[in-house]
């Protein structure tokens, strides 16, 4: 824009300069022509006067002619360049050494000299006959015209023209600049600003552009296209972002591990689940190789899988990871290759922690074994007792056989009931039938039912029941089964010849029934898992206390169905208190 303006101004100045010089040369040419005509006229008269030898007349003509406009000096010399007449009379008689005179006389031709300020026109004067060595040349005439005025005037005019031209072009340029700036440059800047904003990521902000002279033009069209493009881009960006956020949300919250590795095998991303398997934070894992967290013995599997993926195949294998505390985590890795422009770029793997599943499978197997054992043991004893009864014996002996028989059958009944309830819970067919129940009679009944088992271990069952317990809206049979389980555990896990207490009292909105023993207790690390199906604490299995690991599980499930809950407080080797809370409302 500025360059354009400067070019315009320069061309104006150049035009003026050229015109000025052309005008100046025109002035010179005109003045030269005038001088020639004038000298022609004077020369004719002078030649006549000279032939008559009228020197005074020559001086008069000279002086007269010198007064003509523009004529600044007239000189007449003879062949020896002695001044015969001069605009300034006092010069007459002196010698004029000007080479112009010499040239005109000797060369017998017109000579002129044009300068900035004046024009000198010198011509030879001719006599009547060839009287001298200069043939008919008798002297020379010098006509000098002053052109300084004309030149000055022209210069002044051009100066005015230049000033007016300059001011006009400046104004024109200024107006043009303002119009151009407002209508083109500023509007294009607006678009440029918009594009810069877009590049900074601020998409979707529409550029508002004035209309030029009240109507839309190409720049508005450009702005509209930009706005459309920006809005579309913003749309797709938002869509992309929300899809990415959605994907990230899934990846961050899924229970399975997810890892992304680059072409060199280093982790680029691991989700929190995977990091949890290793008991580390994702930052501690990213940048490392899977080998760094894998059991050494399984490294061959990793290499094999990696080689397959480099060939574009997915692979799946079981391996064990090493957690921060050194423990092994069994996982199944399913990995697919990633390609970027046809080039192998690493892989994405879903890692499933099967340790829990494997442990559960093991627990289930143990349960089947234990349950069969628990069912068979009382049966075997019962058959033995029946045989003994058949064989007779004293009344006392027979009574003892019957007690043992009852006790064993009772054990079997409790177990079979538990299995039945567990089956119903699993298949979601367990139902409770609530009615207003007085709790103490149910407790006493359960104590009576378990009495033989307690006696076999010389354990005293002590009850401590609040007199003013309200009726509770519950399922009698279910409550009975819960109590049998808790009392049975209290007896099983107590030392021989100790005491198990059952208490009942109001606590807020609940009736709390607690079974307390001073037995082996539950190790702290096993306590959180104690109500998990088939789970048995280490100290119970170690001591070979018989059990199946479903008692507390069904107690918890039944309580959920009854709207109650359970609390277990236990310290290893000190005892356990299992409390159930039954809602009164
Ligand atoms: P089990 O048939 O093995 O007794 P439960 O589900 O009733 O199964 O109990 C689960 C585990 O909880 C038991 O195996 C035992 O390790 C622990 N447990 C339950 N009650 C007691 C208790 N009163 N004292 C100590 N350990 C207990």
Coordinates of C-alpha atoms and ligand atoms in Angstrom, one line a residue:
X1 CA 0.0 0.0 0.0
X2 CA 2.7 2.4 1.0
X3 CA 4.9 1.2 -1.8
X4 CA 2.1 1.9 -4.2
X5 CA 1.6 5.4 -2.8
X6 CA 5.3 6.0 -3.1
X7 CA 5.4 4.7 -6.7
X8 CA 2.5 7.1 -7.5
X9 CA 4.2 10.1 -6.0
X10 CA 7.5 9.2 -7.7
X11 CA 5.8 9.0 -11.1
X12 CA 4.1 12.4 -10.5
X13 CA 7.5 14.0 -9.6
X14 CA 9.2 12.3 -12.6
X15 CA 6.5 13.6 -15.0
X16 CA 6.9 17.1 -13.6
X17 CA 10.7 17.0 -13.9
X18 CA 10.6 15.7 -17.5
X19 CA 7.9 18.3 -18.4
X20 CA 10.0 21.0 -16.8
X21 CA 13.0 20.1 -18.8
X22 CA 11.0 19.8 -22.0
X23 CA 9.4 23.2 -21.4
X24 CA 12.9 24.7 -20.6
X25 CA 14.3 23.4 -23.9
X26 CA 11.2 24.8 -25.7
X27 CA 12.0 28.2 -24.2
X28 CA 15.6 27.9 -25.4
X29 CA 14.5 26.9 -28.8
X30 CA 12.0 29.7 -29.1
X31 CA 14.5 32.3 -27.8
X32 CA 17.1 31.0 -30.3
X33 CA 14.6 31.4 -33.1
X34 CA 13.8 34.9 -32.0
X35 CA 17.5 35.8 -31.7
X36 CA 18.0 34.5 -35.3
X37 CA 15.1 36.5 -36.7
X38 CA 16.2 39.6 -34.8
X39 CA 19.8 39.2 -35.9
X40 CA 18.7 38.7 -39.5
X41 CA 16.8 42.0 -39.4
X42 CA 19.5 43.9 -37.6
X43 CA 22.2 42.4 -39.8
X44 CA 20.5 43.6 -43.0
X45 CA 20.3 47.2 -41.8
X46 CA 23.8 47.1 -40.3
X47 CA 25.3 45.7 -43.5
X48 CA 23.8 48.7 -45.4
X49 CA 25.0 51.1 -42.7
X50 CA 28.4 49.5 -42.6
X51 CA 28.8 49.9 -46.4
X52 CA 28.0 53.5 -46.0
X53 CA 30.5 53.8 -43.1
X54 CA 27.9 55.3 -40.9
X55 CA 29.2 54.2 -37.5
X56 CA 26.9 56.6 -35.6
X57 CA 23.9 55.2 -37.2
X58 CA 25.1 51.7 -36.3
X59 CA 25.5 52.7 -32.6
X60 CA 22.0 54.2 -32.7
X61 CA 20.5 51.0 -34.2
X62 CA 22.3 49.0 -31.7
X63 CA 21.1 51.0 -28.7
X64 CA 17.6 51.1 -30.0
X65 CA 17.5 47.4 -30.7
X66 CA 18.9 46.7 -27.2
X67 CA 15.8 48.2 -25.7
X68 CA 13.6 45.5 -27.3
X69 CA 12.0 43.1 -24.8
X70 CA 14.4 40.2 -23.9
X71 CA 17.4 41.6 -25.8
X72 CA 20.1 42.1 -23.2
X73 CA 23.0 43.0 -25.3
X74 CA 24.0 43.8 -29.0
X75 CA 27.6 44.0 -30.1
X76 CA 29.1 44.8 -33.5
X77 CA 32.8 44.2 -34.2
X78 CA 34.9 44.5 -37.2
X79 CA 37.1 41.8 -38.6
X80 CA 39.6 42.4 -35.9
X81 CA 37.0 42.1 -33.2
X82 CA 37.2 45.8 -32.4
X83 CA 33.8 46.9 -31.1
X84 CA 32.1 49.2 -33.5
X85 CA 28.8 49.5 -31.8
X86 CA 27.6 48.2 -28.4
X87 CA 24.5 48.3 -26.2
X88 CA 26.7 50.2 -23.8
X89 CA 28.2 52.9 -25.8
X90 CA 31.4 53.2 -23.7
X91 CA 32.5 49.8 -24.9
X92 CA 32.9 51.1 -28.5
X93 CA 36.6 51.0 -29.6
X94 CA 37.6 48.1 -27.3
X95 CA 38.5 44.7 -28.5
X96 CA 36.1 41.9 -27.8
X97 CA 38.2 38.6 -27.5
X98 CA 35.2 36.3 -27.5
X99 CA 35.9 33.1 -29.3
X100 CA 32.4 33.2 -30.6
X101 CA 33.2 36.3 -32.6
X102 CA 36.5 34.7 -33.8
X103 CA 34.6 31.6 -35.0
X104 CA 31.9 33.6 -36.8
X105 CA 34.4 35.8 -38.6
X106 CA 37.0 33.2 -39.4
X107 CA 34.6 30.4 -40.2
X108 CA 32.1 32.8 -41.8
X109 CA 29.2 31.1 -40.2
X110 CA 26.6 31.6 -37.6
X111 CA 27.6 30.5 -34.1
X112 CA 25.3 30.3 -31.1
X113 CA 25.6 29.5 -27.4
X114 CA 22.7 28.5 -25.3
X115 CA 22.9 28.5 -21.6
X116 CA 20.5 28.4 -18.6
X117 CA 20.0 32.1 -18.6
X118 CA 20.8 33.5 -22.0
X119 CA 21.1 32.8 -25.7
X120 CA 24.0 34.3 -27.7
X121 CA 23.6 34.4 -31.4
X122 CA 26.7 35.6 -33.4
X123 CA 26.6 36.0 -37.2
X124 CA 29.1 37.4 -39.6
X125 CA 28.3 40.7 -41.3
X126 CA 29.0 40.9 -45.0
X127 CA 30.2 43.8 -47.1
X128 CA 29.6 44.6 -50.8
X129 CA 32.9 43.2 -52.1
X130 CA 35.7 40.8 -51.4
X131 CA 37.9 43.4 -49.7
X132 CA 39.9 41.4 -47.3
X133 CA 41.3 38.0 -46.3
X134 CA 37.9 37.3 -44.8
X135 CA 36.4 37.6 -48.3
X136 CA 33.1 39.6 -47.9
X137 CA 33.0 39.3 -44.1
X138 CA 33.4 42.7 -42.6
X139 CA 32.7 42.0 -39.0
X140 CA 30.2 40.2 -36.8
X141 CA 27.0 40.8 -34.9
X142 CA 26.4 39.6 -31.4
X143 CA 22.8 39.4 -30.3
X144 CA 22.2 38.3 -26.7
X145 CA 18.8 37.4 -25.5
X146 CA 18.0 37.0 -21.8
X147 CA 15.8 34.0 -21.2
X148 CA 16.2 34.0 -17.4
X149 CA 12.8 35.5 -16.9
X150 CA 11.0 33.0 -19.0
X151 CA 12.9 30.2 -17.4
X152 CA 12.2 31.5 -13.9
X153 CA 8.5 31.9 -14.7
X154 CA 8.4 28.4 -16.2
X155 CA 10.2 27.1 -13.1
X156 CA 7.7 28.9 -10.8
X157 CA 4.8 27.6 -12.8
X158 CA 6.2 24.1 -12.6
X159 CA 6.8 24.6 -8.9
X160 CA 3.2 25.5 -8.4
X161 CA 2.1 22.7 -10.6
X162 CA 4.4 20.4 -8.5
X163 CA 3.0 21.7 -5.2
X164 CA -0.6 21.5 -6.4
X165 CA 0.1 18.2 -8.1
X166 CA 1.8 16.9 -5.0
X167 CA -0.9 18.0 -2.6
X168 CA -3.6 16.7 -5.0
X169 CA -1.9 13.3 -5.3
X170 CA -1.3 13.2 -1.6
X171 CA -5.0 13.9 -1.0
X172 CA -5.9 11.4 -3.7
X173 CA -3.5 8.9 -2.1
X174 CA -4.8 9.6 1.4
X175 CA -8.4 9.2 0.3
X176 CA -7.5 6.1 -1.6
X177 CA -5.6 4.9 1.4
X178 CA -8.5 5.5 3.8
X179 CA -11.0 3.8 1.5
X180 CA -8.6 0.9 0.8
X181 CA -7.7 0.5 4.5
X182 CA -11.3 0.6 5.6
X183 CA -12.8 -1.5 2.9
X184 CA -10.0 -3.9 2.1
X185 CA -7.0 -3.9 4.4
X186 CA -8.8 -3.7 7.8
X187 CA -11.3 -6.3 6.7
X188 CA -8.6 -8.6 5.5
X189 CA -6.8 -8.1 8.8
X190 CA -10.1 -9.2 10.6
X191 CA -10.0 -12.4 8.6
X192 CA -6.3 -12.8 9.3
X193 CA -7.0 -12.3 13.0
X194 CA -9.7 -14.9 12.8
X195 CA -7.4 -17.4 11.1
X196 CA -4.7 -16.8 13.7
X197 CA -7.2 -17.4 16.5
X198 CA -8.3 -20.6 14.8
X199 CA -4.6 -21.7 14.6
X200 CA -4.4 -21.1 18.3
X201 CA -7.3 -23.4 18.7
X202 CA -10.1 -20.8 19.2
X203 CA -12.4 -22.2 16.7
X204 CA -16.0 -21.4 16.1
X205 CA -15.7 -17.6 16.9
X206 CA -17.4 -16.0 13.8
X207 CA -15.6 -13.1 12.2
X208 CA -17.9 -10.2 11.8
X209 CA -17.0 -8.0 8.8
X210 CA -18.5 -4.7 7.8
X211 CA -20.1 -4.5 4.4
X212 CA -18.2 -2.4 1.9
X213 CA -20.2 0.7 0.8
X214 CA -23.3 -1.0 2.3
X215 CA -23.2 -4.1 0.2
X216 CA -21.4 -7.4 0.4
X217 CA -18.4 -8.2 -1.6
X218 CA -15.7 -10.9 -2.1
X219 CA -14.2 -10.2 1.3
X220 CA -17.6 -10.7 3.0
X221 CA -17.9 -13.9 1.0
X222 CA -14.4 -14.9 2.2
X223 CA -15.4 -14.1 5.8
X224 CA -18.6 -16.1 5.5
X225 CA -16.7 -19.1 4.0
X226 CA -14.2 -18.8 6.9
X227 CA -17.0 -18.7 9.5
X228 CA -18.6 -21.7 7.9
X229 CA -15.3 -23.5 7.9
X230 CA -14.5 -22.5 11.4
X231 CA -17.9 -23.6 12.7
X232 CA -17.6 -26.9 10.9
X233 CA -14.1 -27.4 12.2
X234 CA -15.3 -26.5 15.7
X235 CA -18.1 -29.0 15.4
X236 CA -15.9 -31.8 14.3
X237 CA -13.3 -30.8 16.9
X238 CA -16.0 -31.0 19.7
X239 CA -17.2 -34.2 18.3
X240 CA -13.7 -35.6 18.2
X241 CA -13.0 -34.3 21.6
X242 CA -16.1 -35.8 23.2
X243 CA -15.4 -39.1 21.4
X244 CA -11.8 -39.0 22.7
X245 CA -13.0 -38.1 26.2
X246 CA -15.5 -40.9 26.0
X247 CA -12.9 -43.4 24.9
X248 CA -10.5 -42.1 27.6
X249 CA -13.2 -42.3 30.2
X250 CA -13.8 -45.9 29.3
X251 CA -10.1 -46.6 29.3
X252 CA -9.6 -44.9 32.6
X253 CA -12.5 -46.6 34.4
X254 CA -12.6 -50.1 32.9
X255 CA -11.8 -53.0 35.2
X256 CA -9.6 -54.6 32.7
X257 CA -6.0 -53.4 32.2
X258 CA -5.3 -51.5 28.9
X259 CA -1.9 -50.7 27.6
X260 CA -0.6 -49.0 24.5
X261 CA 3.0 -49.6 23.4
X262 CA 5.1 -47.9 20.7
X263 CA 7.0 -49.6 17.9
X264 CA 9.9 -50.2 20.2
X265 CA 7.6 -51.9 22.7
X266 CA 7.7 -49.2 25.4
X267 CA 4.5 -48.3 27.1
X268 CA 3.0 -45.1 25.9
X269 CA -0.2 -45.4 28.0
X270 CA -1.4 -47.7 30.7
X271 CA -4.8 -47.3 32.4
X272 CA -5.2 -47.2 36.2
X273 CA -6.5 -50.8 36.3
X274 CA -3.3 -52.1 34.8
X275 CA -1.3 -49.9 37.1
X276 CA -3.3 -51.3 40.1
X277 CA -2.4 -54.9 39.0
X278 CA 1.3 -53.8 39.5
X279 CA 0.6 -51.8 42.6
X280 CA 2.1 -48.8 40.9
X281 CA 1.1 -45.5 39.4
X282 CA 0.8 -45.2 35.5
X283 CA 3.7 -42.8 35.6
X284 CA 6.0 -45.4 37.1
X285 CA 5.2 -47.8 34.2
X286 CA 5.0 -45.5 31.1
X287 CA 8.2 -45.5 29.1
X288 CA 9.2 -49.0 30.4
X289 CA 9.0 -52.3 28.6
X290 CA 6.4 -55.0 29.5
X291 CA 9.4 -57.3 30.3
X292 CA 10.3 -55.0 33.2
X293 CA 7.1 -56.1 35.0
X294 CA 6.8 -59.7 33.8
X295 CA 7.9 -62.9 35.4
X296 CA 11.3 -63.9 33.9
X297 CA 10.0 -67.4 33.0
X298 CA 7.3 -65.9 30.8
X299 CA 9.6 -63.6 28.7
X300 CA 9.7 -66.1 25.8
X301 CA 5.9 -65.8 25.5
X302 CA 6.2 -62.0 25.3
X303 CA 8.8 -62.1 22.5
X304 CA 6.7 -64.7 20.6
X305 CA 3.6 -62.5 20.9
X306 CA 5.5 -59.4 19.9
X307 CA 6.9 -61.1 16.8
X308 CA 3.4 -62.2 15.8
X309 CA 2.1 -58.6 16.1
X310 CA 4.9 -57.2 14.0
X311 CA 3.6 -59.5 11.3
X312 CA 0.1 -58.0 11.8
X313 CA -1.4 -60.8 13.8
X314 CA -3.0 -60.4 17.2
X315 CA -2.1 -62.8 20.1
X316 CA -3.4 -63.9 23.4
X317 CA -1.4 -65.6 26.2
X318 CA -1.5 -66.1 29.9
X319 CA 1.4 -64.7 31.9
X320 CA 2.3 -63.6 35.3
X321 CA 3.2 -60.0 36.2
X322 CA 5.3 -59.0 39.1
X323 CA 3.7 -56.5 41.4
X324 CA 5.6 -53.9 43.4
X325 CA 5.5 -56.1 46.5
X326 CA 7.0 -59.0 44.6
X327 CA 3.8 -60.9 44.4
X328 CA 2.7 -62.5 41.1
X329 CA -0.5 -61.5 39.3
X330 CA -1.8 -64.0 36.8
X331 CA -3.2 -62.2 33.7
X332 CA -4.4 -63.0 30.2
X333 CA -2.9 -60.5 27.7
X334 CA -4.8 -60.1 24.4
X335 CA -2.9 -57.7 22.1
X336 CA -3.5 -56.3 18.6
X337 CA -1.0 -54.6 16.5
X338 CA -1.1 -50.9 15.5
X339 CA -0.1 -49.6 12.1
X340 CA 0.6 -46.1 11.0
X341 CA 0.7 -45.5 7.3
X342 CA 1.3 -49.2 6.8
X343 CA 4.2 -49.2 9.2
X344 CA 4.2 -51.2 12.4
X345 CA 3.6 -48.7 15.3
X346 CA 3.3 -50.9 18.3
X347 CA 0.3 -52.6 20.0
X348 CA -2.8 -52.2 22.1
X349 CA -3.3 -54.8 24.8
X350 CA -6.2 -55.7 27.0
X351 CA -4.9 -57.3 30.2
X352 CA -7.3 -59.4 32.3
X353 CA -6.4 -60.2 35.9
X354 CA -7.3 -63.8 36.3
X355 CA -5.7 -64.2 39.7
X356 CA -9.0 -63.6 41.5
X357 CA -10.8 -65.9 39.1
X358 CA -8.1 -68.6 39.6
X359 CA -8.3 -68.2 43.3
X360 CA -12.1 -68.4 43.1
X361 CA -11.9 -71.5 41.0
X362 CA -9.5 -73.0 43.6
X363 CA -11.9 -72.0 46.4
X364 CA -14.8 -73.6 44.6
X365 CA -12.9 -76.9 44.1
X366 CA -11.9 -76.8 47.8
X367 CA -15.6 -76.2 48.7
X368 CA -16.8 -79.2 46.7
X369 CA -14.2 -81.3 48.5
X370 CA -15.0 -79.9 51.9
X371 CA -18.8 -80.1 51.4
X372 CA -18.6 -83.8 50.4
X373 CA -16.4 -84.4 53.3
X374 CA -18.7 -82.6 55.7
X375 CA -21.7 -84.5 54.4
X376 CA -20.0 -87.9 54.5
X377 CA -18.4 -87.6 58.0
X378 CA -21.8 -87.2 59.9
X379 CA -23.3 -89.9 57.8
X380 CA -20.6 -92.3 58.5
X381 CA -20.9 -91.6 62.3
X382 CA -24.7 -91.9 62.0
X383 CA -24.4 -95.3 60.4
X384 CA -22.0 -96.4 63.0
X385 CA -24.3 -95.2 65.8
X386 CA -27.2 -97.0 64.1
X387 CA -25.1 -100.2 64.0
X388 CA -24.2 -99.8 67.6
X389 CA -27.9 -99.3 68.6
X390 CA -28.8 -102.4 66.7
X391 CA -26.1 -104.3 68.6
X392 CA -27.9 -103.4 71.9
X393 CA -25.8 -102.2 74.8
X394 CA -26.8 -100.7 78.1
X395 CA -29.5 -98.0 78.4
X396 CA -26.8 -95.5 79.1
X397 CA -24.8 -96.5 76.1
X398 CA -27.9 -96.5 73.8
X399 CA -28.8 -93.0 75.0
X400 CA -25.3 -91.8 74.2
X401 CA -25.5 -93.4 70.7
X402 CA -28.8 -91.7 70.1
X403 CA -27.3 -88.3 71.2
X404 CA -24.4 -88.6 68.9
X405 CA -26.7 -89.8 66.1
X406 CA -28.9 -86.8 66.6
X407 CA -25.9 -84.5 66.7
X408 CA -24.5 -85.8 63.5
X409 CA -27.8 -85.6 61.7
X410 CA -28.3 -82.1 63.0
X411 CA -24.9 -81.1 61.6
X412 CA -25.9 -82.5 58.3
X413 CA -29.2 -80.7 58.4
X414 CA -27.5 -77.3 59.1
X415 CA -25.1 -77.9 56.2
X416 CA -27.8 -79.1 53.8
X417 CA -30.0 -76.1 54.7
X418 CA -27.0 -73.8 54.1
X419 CA -26.4 -75.4 50.7
X420 CA -30.0 -75.1 49.8
X421 CA -30.1 -71.4 50.7
X422 CA -26.8 -70.7 48.9
X423 CA -28.3 -72.4 45.8
X424 CA -31.4 -70.3 46.0
X425 CA -29.4 -67.1 46.6
X426 CA -27.2 -67.9 43.6
X427 CA -30.2 -68.5 41.3
X428 CA -31.9 -65.4 42.8
X429 CA -34.8 -67.5 44.1
X430 CA -34.3 -66.9 47.8
X431 CA -37.4 -65.4 49.3
X432 CA -38.2 -64.2 52.8
X433 CA -41.6 -64.2 54.4
X434 CA -41.7 -61.5 57.1
X435 CA -44.0 -61.4 60.1
X436 CA -44.0 -59.9 63.6
X437 CA -41.5 -62.1 65.5
X438 CA -40.5 -62.2 69.1
X439 CA -36.8 -62.8 69.0
X440 CA -35.9 -64.4 72.4
X441 CA -37.8 -67.6 71.7
X442 CA -36.0 -68.0 68.3
X443 CA -32.7 -67.5 70.0
X444 CA -33.5 -70.1 72.7
X445 CA -34.6 -72.6 70.1
X446 CA -31.3 -72.1 68.2
X447 CA -29.4 -72.5 71.4
X448 CA -31.3 -75.7 72.1
X449 CA -30.6 -77.0 68.6
X450 CA -26.9 -76.4 68.8
X451 CA -26.6 -77.6 72.4
X452 CA -25.3 -81.1 71.5
X453 CA -22.5 -79.6 69.3
X454 CA -21.6 -77.2 72.2
X455 CA -21.5 -80.1 74.7
X456 CA -19.3 -82.2 72.4
X457 CA -16.6 -79.4 72.9
X458 CA -17.6 -78.7 76.5
X459 CA -18.6 -75.2 75.6
X460 CA -21.1 -73.3 77.6
X461 CA -23.7 -71.4 75.8
X462 CA -24.7 -68.2 77.7
X463 CA -27.6 -66.0 76.8
X464 CA -28.1 -62.4 77.8
X465 CA -31.3 -61.1 76.3
X466 CA -33.0 -57.8 77.1
X467 CA -36.3 -58.3 78.6
X468 CA -38.0 -55.4 76.7
X469 CA -37.2 -56.4 73.2
X470 CA -39.8 -55.3 70.7
X471 CA -41.3 -57.6 68.0
X472 CA -39.3 -57.5 64.8
X473 CA -40.7 -57.8 61.3
X474 CA -38.6 -60.7 60.0
X475 CA -38.6 -64.2 58.6
X476 CA -38.5 -66.7 61.5
X477 CA -36.9 -69.6 59.5
X478 CA -34.2 -67.3 58.1
X479 CA -33.4 -65.8 61.4
X480 CA -33.2 -69.3 62.9
X481 CA -30.7 -70.3 60.2
X482 CA -28.6 -67.2 60.8
X483 CA -28.4 -67.9 64.5
X484 CA -27.5 -71.6 64.0
X485 CA -24.6 -70.5 61.7
X486 CA -23.3 -67.9 64.1
X487 CA -23.5 -70.2 67.1
X488 CA -22.0 -73.1 65.2
X489 CA -19.0 -70.9 64.2
X490 CA -18.7 -69.6 67.8
X491 CA -18.5 -73.2 69.0
X492 CA -16.3 -74.5 66.1
X493 CA -13.7 -71.7 66.4
X494 CA -13.6 -71.6 70.3
X495 CA -11.2 -73.5 72.4
X496 CA -12.6 -76.6 74.1
X497 CA -14.1 -75.9 77.5
X498 CA -14.8 -72.3 77.0
X499 CA -17.9 -70.0 76.7
X500 CA -20.0 -68.7 73.8
X501 CA -22.4 -65.9 74.6
X502 CA -25.4 -64.7 72.8
X503 CA -26.7 -61.3 73.6
X504 CA -29.7 -59.4 72.3
X505 CA -30.6 -55.7 73.0
X506 CA -32.0 -52.6 71.3
X507 CA -29.6 -50.3 69.5
X508 CA -31.3 -47.4 67.9
X509 CA -33.8 -48.6 65.3
X510 CA -32.4 -52.1 65.4
X511 CA -32.4 -55.2 67.6
X512 CA -28.7 -56.2 67.8
X513 CA -28.1 -59.9 68.3
X514 CA -24.4 -60.7 69.0
X515 CA -22.6 -64.0 69.3
X516 CA -19.3 -63.6 71.2
X517 CA -16.6 -66.2 71.6
X518 CA -13.0 -66.2 72.9
X519 CA -11.7 -68.5 70.2
X520 CA -9.0 -68.3 67.5
X521 CA -10.3 -65.1 66.0
X522 CA -9.9 -64.0 62.3
X523 CA -6.6 -62.7 61.0
X524 CA -6.8 -59.0 60.1
X525 CA -5.9 -59.6 56.4
X526 CA -8.7 -62.2 56.1
X527 CA -11.4 -60.1 57.8
X528 CA -12.4 -58.1 54.6
X529 CA -13.0 -61.3 52.7
X530 CA -14.7 -63.3 55.4
X531 CA -18.2 -63.0 53.8
X532 CA -17.0 -63.9 50.4
X533 CA -18.4 -67.2 49.1
X534 CA -16.2 -70.2 49.9
X535 CA -13.7 -68.1 51.7
X536 CA -12.1 -69.5 54.8
X537 CA -9.5 -67.8 57.0
X538 CA -6.0 -69.2 57.0
X539 CA -6.0 -70.1 60.7
X540 CA -9.2 -72.1 60.2
X541 CA -7.9 -74.2 57.4
X542 CA -4.5 -74.6 59.2
X543 CA -6.2 -76.0 62.3
X544 CA -8.3 -78.2 60.1
X545 CA -11.5 -76.9 61.6
X546 CA -14.2 -78.3 59.4
X547 CA -16.2 -75.9 57.3
X548 CA -17.3 -74.9 53.8
X549 CA -17.0 -71.1 53.7
X550 CA -20.6 -70.5 52.8
X551 CA -22.0 -69.8 56.3
X552 CA -21.2 -66.1 56.7
X553 CA -21.9 -65.6 53.0
X554 CA -25.5 -66.7 53.3
X555 CA -25.9 -64.9 56.7
X556 CA -24.9 -61.6 54.9
X557 CA -27.2 -62.4 51.9
X558 CA -30.1 -63.3 54.1
X559 CA -29.6 -60.1 56.2
X560 CA -29.6 -58.0 53.0
X561 CA -33.0 -59.6 52.1
X562 CA -34.3 -58.8 55.6
X563 CA -33.1 -55.2 55.5
X564 CA -30.6 -55.8 58.2
X565 CA -26.8 -55.9 58.3
X566 CA -23.9 -57.6 60.0
X567 CA -20.7 -56.4 61.8
X568 CA -17.7 -58.6 62.7
X569 CA -15.2 -57.6 65.2
X570 CA -12.3 -60.0 65.7
X571 CA -8.8 -60.3 66.9
X572 CA -6.6 -63.3 66.2
X573 CA -6.3 -65.6 69.2
X574 CA -8.6 -63.4 71.3
X575 CA -12.0 -64.0 70.0
X576 CA -14.7 -62.9 67.7
X577 CA -18.0 -61.0 68.0
X578 CA -20.4 -61.3 65.1
X579 CA -23.4 -58.9 65.4
X580 CA -26.5 -58.9 63.3
X581 CA -28.8 -55.9 63.2
X582 CA -32.5 -56.4 62.6
X583 CA -34.7 -53.4 61.8
X584 CA -37.6 -52.9 64.1
X585 CA -39.5 -50.7 61.6
Ligands
LIG1 P1 -17.1 -72.2 57.6 O1 -18.0 -73.2 57.2 O2 -15.7 -72.3 57.1 O3 -17.1 -71.9 59.1 P2 -18.3 -69.5 57.4 O4 -18.7 -68.9 56.1 O5 -19.2 -69.7 58.4 O6 -17.6 -70.8 56.9 O7 -17.1 -68.7 57.9 C1 -16.1 -68.3 57.0 C2 -14.7 -68.3 57.7 O8 -14.7 -67.3 58.7 C3 -14.4 -69.5 58.5 O9 -13.8 -70.5 57.6 C4 -13.5 -69.0 59.5 O10 -12.2 -68.9 58.9 C5 -14.0 -67.6 59.8 N1 -14.8 -67.6 61.0 C6 -16.2 -67.5 61.0 N2 -16.6 -67.4 62.3 C7 -15.5 -67.4 63.0 C8 -15.3 -67.3 64.4 N3 -16.3 -67.2 65.3 N4 -14.1 -67.3 64.9 C9 -13.0 -67.4 64.1 N5 -13.2 -67.5 62.7 C10 -14.4 -67.5 62.2

